[in-house]
mmCIF file of C-alpha atoms in Angstrom:
data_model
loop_
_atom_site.group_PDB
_atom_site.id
_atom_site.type_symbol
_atom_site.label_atom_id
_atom_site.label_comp_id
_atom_site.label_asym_id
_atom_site.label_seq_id
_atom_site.Cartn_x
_atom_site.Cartn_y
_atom_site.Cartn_z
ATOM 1 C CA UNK A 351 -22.004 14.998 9.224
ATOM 2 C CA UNK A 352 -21.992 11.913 7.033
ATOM 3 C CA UNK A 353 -20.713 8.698 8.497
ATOM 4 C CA UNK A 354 -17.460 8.452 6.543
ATOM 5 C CA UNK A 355 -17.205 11.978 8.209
ATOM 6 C CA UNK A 356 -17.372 10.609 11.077
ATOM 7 C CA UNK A 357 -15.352 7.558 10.975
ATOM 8 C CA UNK A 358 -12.716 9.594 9.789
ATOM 9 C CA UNK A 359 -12.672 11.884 12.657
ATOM 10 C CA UNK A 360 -13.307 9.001 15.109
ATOM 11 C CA UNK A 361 -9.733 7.342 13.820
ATOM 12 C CA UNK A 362 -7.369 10.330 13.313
ATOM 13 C CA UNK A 363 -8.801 11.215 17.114
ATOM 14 C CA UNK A 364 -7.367 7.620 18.540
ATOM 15 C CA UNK A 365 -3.471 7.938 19.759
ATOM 16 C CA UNK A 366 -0.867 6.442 17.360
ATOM 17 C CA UNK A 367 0.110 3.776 19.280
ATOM 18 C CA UNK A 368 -3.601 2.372 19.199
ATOM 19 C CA UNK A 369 -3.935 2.867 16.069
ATOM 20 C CA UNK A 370 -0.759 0.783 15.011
ATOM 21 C CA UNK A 371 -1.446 -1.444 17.428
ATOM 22 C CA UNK A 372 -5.315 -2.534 16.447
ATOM 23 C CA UNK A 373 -4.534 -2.462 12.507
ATOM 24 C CA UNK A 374 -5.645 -5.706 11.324
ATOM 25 C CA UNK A 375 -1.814 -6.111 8.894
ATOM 26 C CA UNK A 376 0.170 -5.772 11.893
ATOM 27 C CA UNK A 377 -2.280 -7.901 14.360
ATOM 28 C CA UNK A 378 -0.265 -10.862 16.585
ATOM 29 C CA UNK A 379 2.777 -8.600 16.245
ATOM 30 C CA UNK A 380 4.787 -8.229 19.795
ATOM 31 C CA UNK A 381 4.860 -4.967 21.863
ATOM 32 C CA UNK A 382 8.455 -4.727 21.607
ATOM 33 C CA UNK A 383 7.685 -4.691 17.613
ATOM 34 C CA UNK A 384 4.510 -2.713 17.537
ATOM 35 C CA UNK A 385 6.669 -0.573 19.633
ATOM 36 C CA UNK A 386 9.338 -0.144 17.065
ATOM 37 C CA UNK A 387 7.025 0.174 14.481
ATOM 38 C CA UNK A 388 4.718 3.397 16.075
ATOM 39 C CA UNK A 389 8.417 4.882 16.580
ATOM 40 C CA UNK A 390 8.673 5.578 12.628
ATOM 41 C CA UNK A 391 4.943 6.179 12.120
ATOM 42 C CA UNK A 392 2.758 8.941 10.966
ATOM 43 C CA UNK A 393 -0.857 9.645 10.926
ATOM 44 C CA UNK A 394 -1.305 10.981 7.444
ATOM 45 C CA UNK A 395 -4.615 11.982 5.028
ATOM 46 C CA UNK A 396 -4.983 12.023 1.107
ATOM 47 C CA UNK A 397 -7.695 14.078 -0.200
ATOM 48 C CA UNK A 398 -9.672 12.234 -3.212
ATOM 49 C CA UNK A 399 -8.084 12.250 -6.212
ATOM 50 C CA UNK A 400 -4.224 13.177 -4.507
ATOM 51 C CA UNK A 401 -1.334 10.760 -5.658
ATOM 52 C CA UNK A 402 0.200 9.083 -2.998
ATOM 53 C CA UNK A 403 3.013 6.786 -4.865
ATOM 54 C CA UNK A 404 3.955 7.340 -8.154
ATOM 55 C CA UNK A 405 5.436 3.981 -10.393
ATOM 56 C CA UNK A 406 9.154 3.893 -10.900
ATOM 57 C CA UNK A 407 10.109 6.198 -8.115
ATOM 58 C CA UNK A 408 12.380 5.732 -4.972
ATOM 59 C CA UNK A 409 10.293 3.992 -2.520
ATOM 60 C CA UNK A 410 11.031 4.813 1.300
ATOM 61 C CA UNK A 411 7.695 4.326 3.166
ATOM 62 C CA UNK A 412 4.724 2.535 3.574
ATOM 63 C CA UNK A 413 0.789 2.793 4.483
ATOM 64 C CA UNK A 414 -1.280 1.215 6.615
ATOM 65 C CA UNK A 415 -5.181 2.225 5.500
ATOM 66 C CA UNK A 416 -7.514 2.990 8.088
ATOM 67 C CA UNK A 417 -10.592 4.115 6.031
ATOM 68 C CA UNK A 418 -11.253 5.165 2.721
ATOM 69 C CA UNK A 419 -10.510 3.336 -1.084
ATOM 70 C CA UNK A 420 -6.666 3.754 -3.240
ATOM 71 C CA UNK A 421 -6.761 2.947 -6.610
ATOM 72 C CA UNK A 422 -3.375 1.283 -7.720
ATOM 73 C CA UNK A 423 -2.589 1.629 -11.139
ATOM 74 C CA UNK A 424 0.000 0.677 -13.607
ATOM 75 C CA UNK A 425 0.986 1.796 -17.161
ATOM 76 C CA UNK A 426 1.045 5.032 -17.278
ATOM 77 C CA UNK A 427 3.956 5.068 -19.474
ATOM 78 C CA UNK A 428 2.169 3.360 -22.241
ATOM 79 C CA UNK A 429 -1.403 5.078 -22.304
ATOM 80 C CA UNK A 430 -4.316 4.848 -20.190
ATOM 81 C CA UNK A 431 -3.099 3.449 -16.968
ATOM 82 C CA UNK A 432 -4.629 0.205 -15.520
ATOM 83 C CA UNK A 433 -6.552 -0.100 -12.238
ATOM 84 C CA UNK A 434 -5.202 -3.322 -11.565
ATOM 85 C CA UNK A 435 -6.619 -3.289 -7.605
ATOM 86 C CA UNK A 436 -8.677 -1.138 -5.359
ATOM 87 C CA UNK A 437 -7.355 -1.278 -1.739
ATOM 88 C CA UNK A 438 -9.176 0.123 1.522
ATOM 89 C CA UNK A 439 -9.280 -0.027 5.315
ATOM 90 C CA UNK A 440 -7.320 -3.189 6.955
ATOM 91 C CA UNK A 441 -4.599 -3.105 3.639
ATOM 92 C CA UNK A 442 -1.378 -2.517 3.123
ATOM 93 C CA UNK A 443 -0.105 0.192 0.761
ATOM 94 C CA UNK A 444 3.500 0.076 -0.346
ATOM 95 C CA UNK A 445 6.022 -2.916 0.351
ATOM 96 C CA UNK A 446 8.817 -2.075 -2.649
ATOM 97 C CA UNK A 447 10.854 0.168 0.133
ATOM 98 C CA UNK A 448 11.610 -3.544 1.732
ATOM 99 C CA UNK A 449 13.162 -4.597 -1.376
ATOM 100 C CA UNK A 450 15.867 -3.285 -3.244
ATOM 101 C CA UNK A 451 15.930 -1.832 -6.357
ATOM 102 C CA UNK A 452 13.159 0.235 -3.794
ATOM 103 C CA UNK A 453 11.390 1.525 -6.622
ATOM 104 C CA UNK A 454 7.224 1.420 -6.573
ATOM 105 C CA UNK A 455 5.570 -0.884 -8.838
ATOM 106 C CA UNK A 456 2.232 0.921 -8.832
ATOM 107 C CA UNK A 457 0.784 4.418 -8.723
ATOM 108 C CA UNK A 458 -1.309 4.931 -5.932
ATOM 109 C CA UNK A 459 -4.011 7.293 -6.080
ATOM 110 C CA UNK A 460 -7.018 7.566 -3.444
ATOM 111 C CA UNK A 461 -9.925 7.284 -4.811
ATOM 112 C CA UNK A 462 -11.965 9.162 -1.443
ATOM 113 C CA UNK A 463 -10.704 10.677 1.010
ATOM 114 C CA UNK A 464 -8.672 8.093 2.913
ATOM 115 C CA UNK A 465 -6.538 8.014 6.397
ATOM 116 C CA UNK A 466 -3.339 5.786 6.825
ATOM 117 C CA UNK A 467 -0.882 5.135 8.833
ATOM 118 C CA UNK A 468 2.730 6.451 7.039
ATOM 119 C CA UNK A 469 5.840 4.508 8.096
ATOM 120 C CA UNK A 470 9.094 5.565 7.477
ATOM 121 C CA UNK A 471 10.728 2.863 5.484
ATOM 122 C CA UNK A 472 14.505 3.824 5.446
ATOM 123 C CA UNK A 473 13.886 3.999 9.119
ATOM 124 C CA UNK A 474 12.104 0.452 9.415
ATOM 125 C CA UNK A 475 14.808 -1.335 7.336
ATOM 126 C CA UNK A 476 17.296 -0.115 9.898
ATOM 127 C CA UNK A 477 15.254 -1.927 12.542
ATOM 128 C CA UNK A 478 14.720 -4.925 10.773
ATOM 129 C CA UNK A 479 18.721 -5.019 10.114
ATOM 130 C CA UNK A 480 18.955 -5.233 14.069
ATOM 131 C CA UNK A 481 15.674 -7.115 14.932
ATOM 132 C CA UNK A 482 15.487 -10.088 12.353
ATOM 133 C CA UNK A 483 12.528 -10.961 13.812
ATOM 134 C CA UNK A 484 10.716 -7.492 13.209
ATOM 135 C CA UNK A 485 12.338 -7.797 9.758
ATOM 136 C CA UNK A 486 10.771 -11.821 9.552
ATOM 137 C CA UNK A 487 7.208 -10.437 10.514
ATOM 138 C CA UNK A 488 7.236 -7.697 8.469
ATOM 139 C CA UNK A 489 8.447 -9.911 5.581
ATOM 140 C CA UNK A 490 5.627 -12.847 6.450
ATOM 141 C CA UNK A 491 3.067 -9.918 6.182
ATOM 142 C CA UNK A 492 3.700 -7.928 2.888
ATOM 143 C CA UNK A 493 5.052 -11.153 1.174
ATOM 144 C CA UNK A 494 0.899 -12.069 1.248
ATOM 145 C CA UNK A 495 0.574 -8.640 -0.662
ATOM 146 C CA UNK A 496 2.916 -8.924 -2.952
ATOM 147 C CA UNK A 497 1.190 -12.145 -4.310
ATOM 148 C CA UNK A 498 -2.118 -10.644 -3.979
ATOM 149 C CA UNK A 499 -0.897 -7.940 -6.133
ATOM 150 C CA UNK A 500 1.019 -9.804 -8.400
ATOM 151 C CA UNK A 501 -2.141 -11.878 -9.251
ATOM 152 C CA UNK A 502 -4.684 -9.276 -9.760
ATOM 153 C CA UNK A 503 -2.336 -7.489 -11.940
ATOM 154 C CA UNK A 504 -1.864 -11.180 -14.255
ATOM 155 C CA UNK A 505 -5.414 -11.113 -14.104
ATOM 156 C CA UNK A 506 -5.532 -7.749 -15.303
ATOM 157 C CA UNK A 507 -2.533 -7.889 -17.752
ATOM 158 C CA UNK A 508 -4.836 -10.905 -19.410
ATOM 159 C CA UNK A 509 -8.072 -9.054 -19.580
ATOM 160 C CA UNK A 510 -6.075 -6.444 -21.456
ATOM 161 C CA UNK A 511 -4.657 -8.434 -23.462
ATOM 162 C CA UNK A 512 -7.573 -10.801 -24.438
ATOM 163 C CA UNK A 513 -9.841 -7.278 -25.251
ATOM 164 C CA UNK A 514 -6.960 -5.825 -27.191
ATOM 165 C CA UNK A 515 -7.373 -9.289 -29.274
ATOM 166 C CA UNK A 516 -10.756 -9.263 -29.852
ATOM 167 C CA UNK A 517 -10.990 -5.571 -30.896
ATOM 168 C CA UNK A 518 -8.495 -6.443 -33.209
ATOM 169 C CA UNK A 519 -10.244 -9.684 -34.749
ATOM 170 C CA UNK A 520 -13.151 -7.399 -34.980
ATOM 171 C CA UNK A 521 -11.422 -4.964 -37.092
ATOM 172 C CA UNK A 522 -11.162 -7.668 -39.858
ATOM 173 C CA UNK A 523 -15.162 -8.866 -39.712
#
């Protein structure tokens, strides 16, 4: 059995509420909230290669990744999609279901076989309607990600952009 085997068998054995509870996104979180939060989770697995969100559809959950690597890509729509991050255990996967229009931004695809947590974002909203400090928390957290995100896919979006150039300049030599 190779170790990623293992790990993986080692993690989806753990209860639910331990898992939630020692994931590094939600750590510092309240009982009461980590509470709340096992209520509308999931243990879930993606085989290697499986598509997990899909860009421009209705987003209603999240993930929490416990091992394994997700590619999240964008532009699909115009060509060759773009990896614009590669995401892994301790990360977040998925805050557009916390903000309306609630449609993804990226495709998610794993890239190995990876386990996550699966929240139930419809659910979680609800919660964070009656707890504003779940909601605050939650917010604090994914906000992070979202600039992560945002940046890497600038970054990306550039490097794109400035290799599009040059192939084109070289066109003309």
């Amino acid at each position: 059995m190779d170790t990623q085997t293992k790990t993986n068998t080692k993690i989806e054995t753990e209860p639910l509420v331990a898992r939630v509870t020692l994931h590094p996104f939600l750590a510092g979180m309240n009982r009461a909230q980590l509470a709340l939060l096992t209520d509308c989770a999931m243990a879930t697995h993606f085989k290697k290669g499986q598509t997990i969100l899909r860009e421009g559809e209705f987003a209603n959950r999240f993930y929490l990744i416990e091992s394994g690597k997700v590619a999240l890509e964008s532009g699909a729509d115009f060509g060759e999609p773009v990896v614009i991050e590669t995401i892994g255990p301790g990360d977040l996967l998925g805050w557009s279901w916390m903000f309306p229009p609630y449609i993804w931004q990226f495709t998610a695809r794993a890239v190995e076989s990876t386990t996550a947590i699966f929240f139930y974002g419809t659910i979680l909203r609800e919660y964070c309607e009656k707890d504003h400090s779940l909601g605050y928390e939650l917010f604090k957290r994914m906000s992070v990600v979202m600039m992560k995100r945002l940046q890497a896919a600038r970054k990306q979006m550039l490097f794109v952009h400035v290799r599009g150039a040059s192939l084109e300049s070289s066109r003309f030599c």
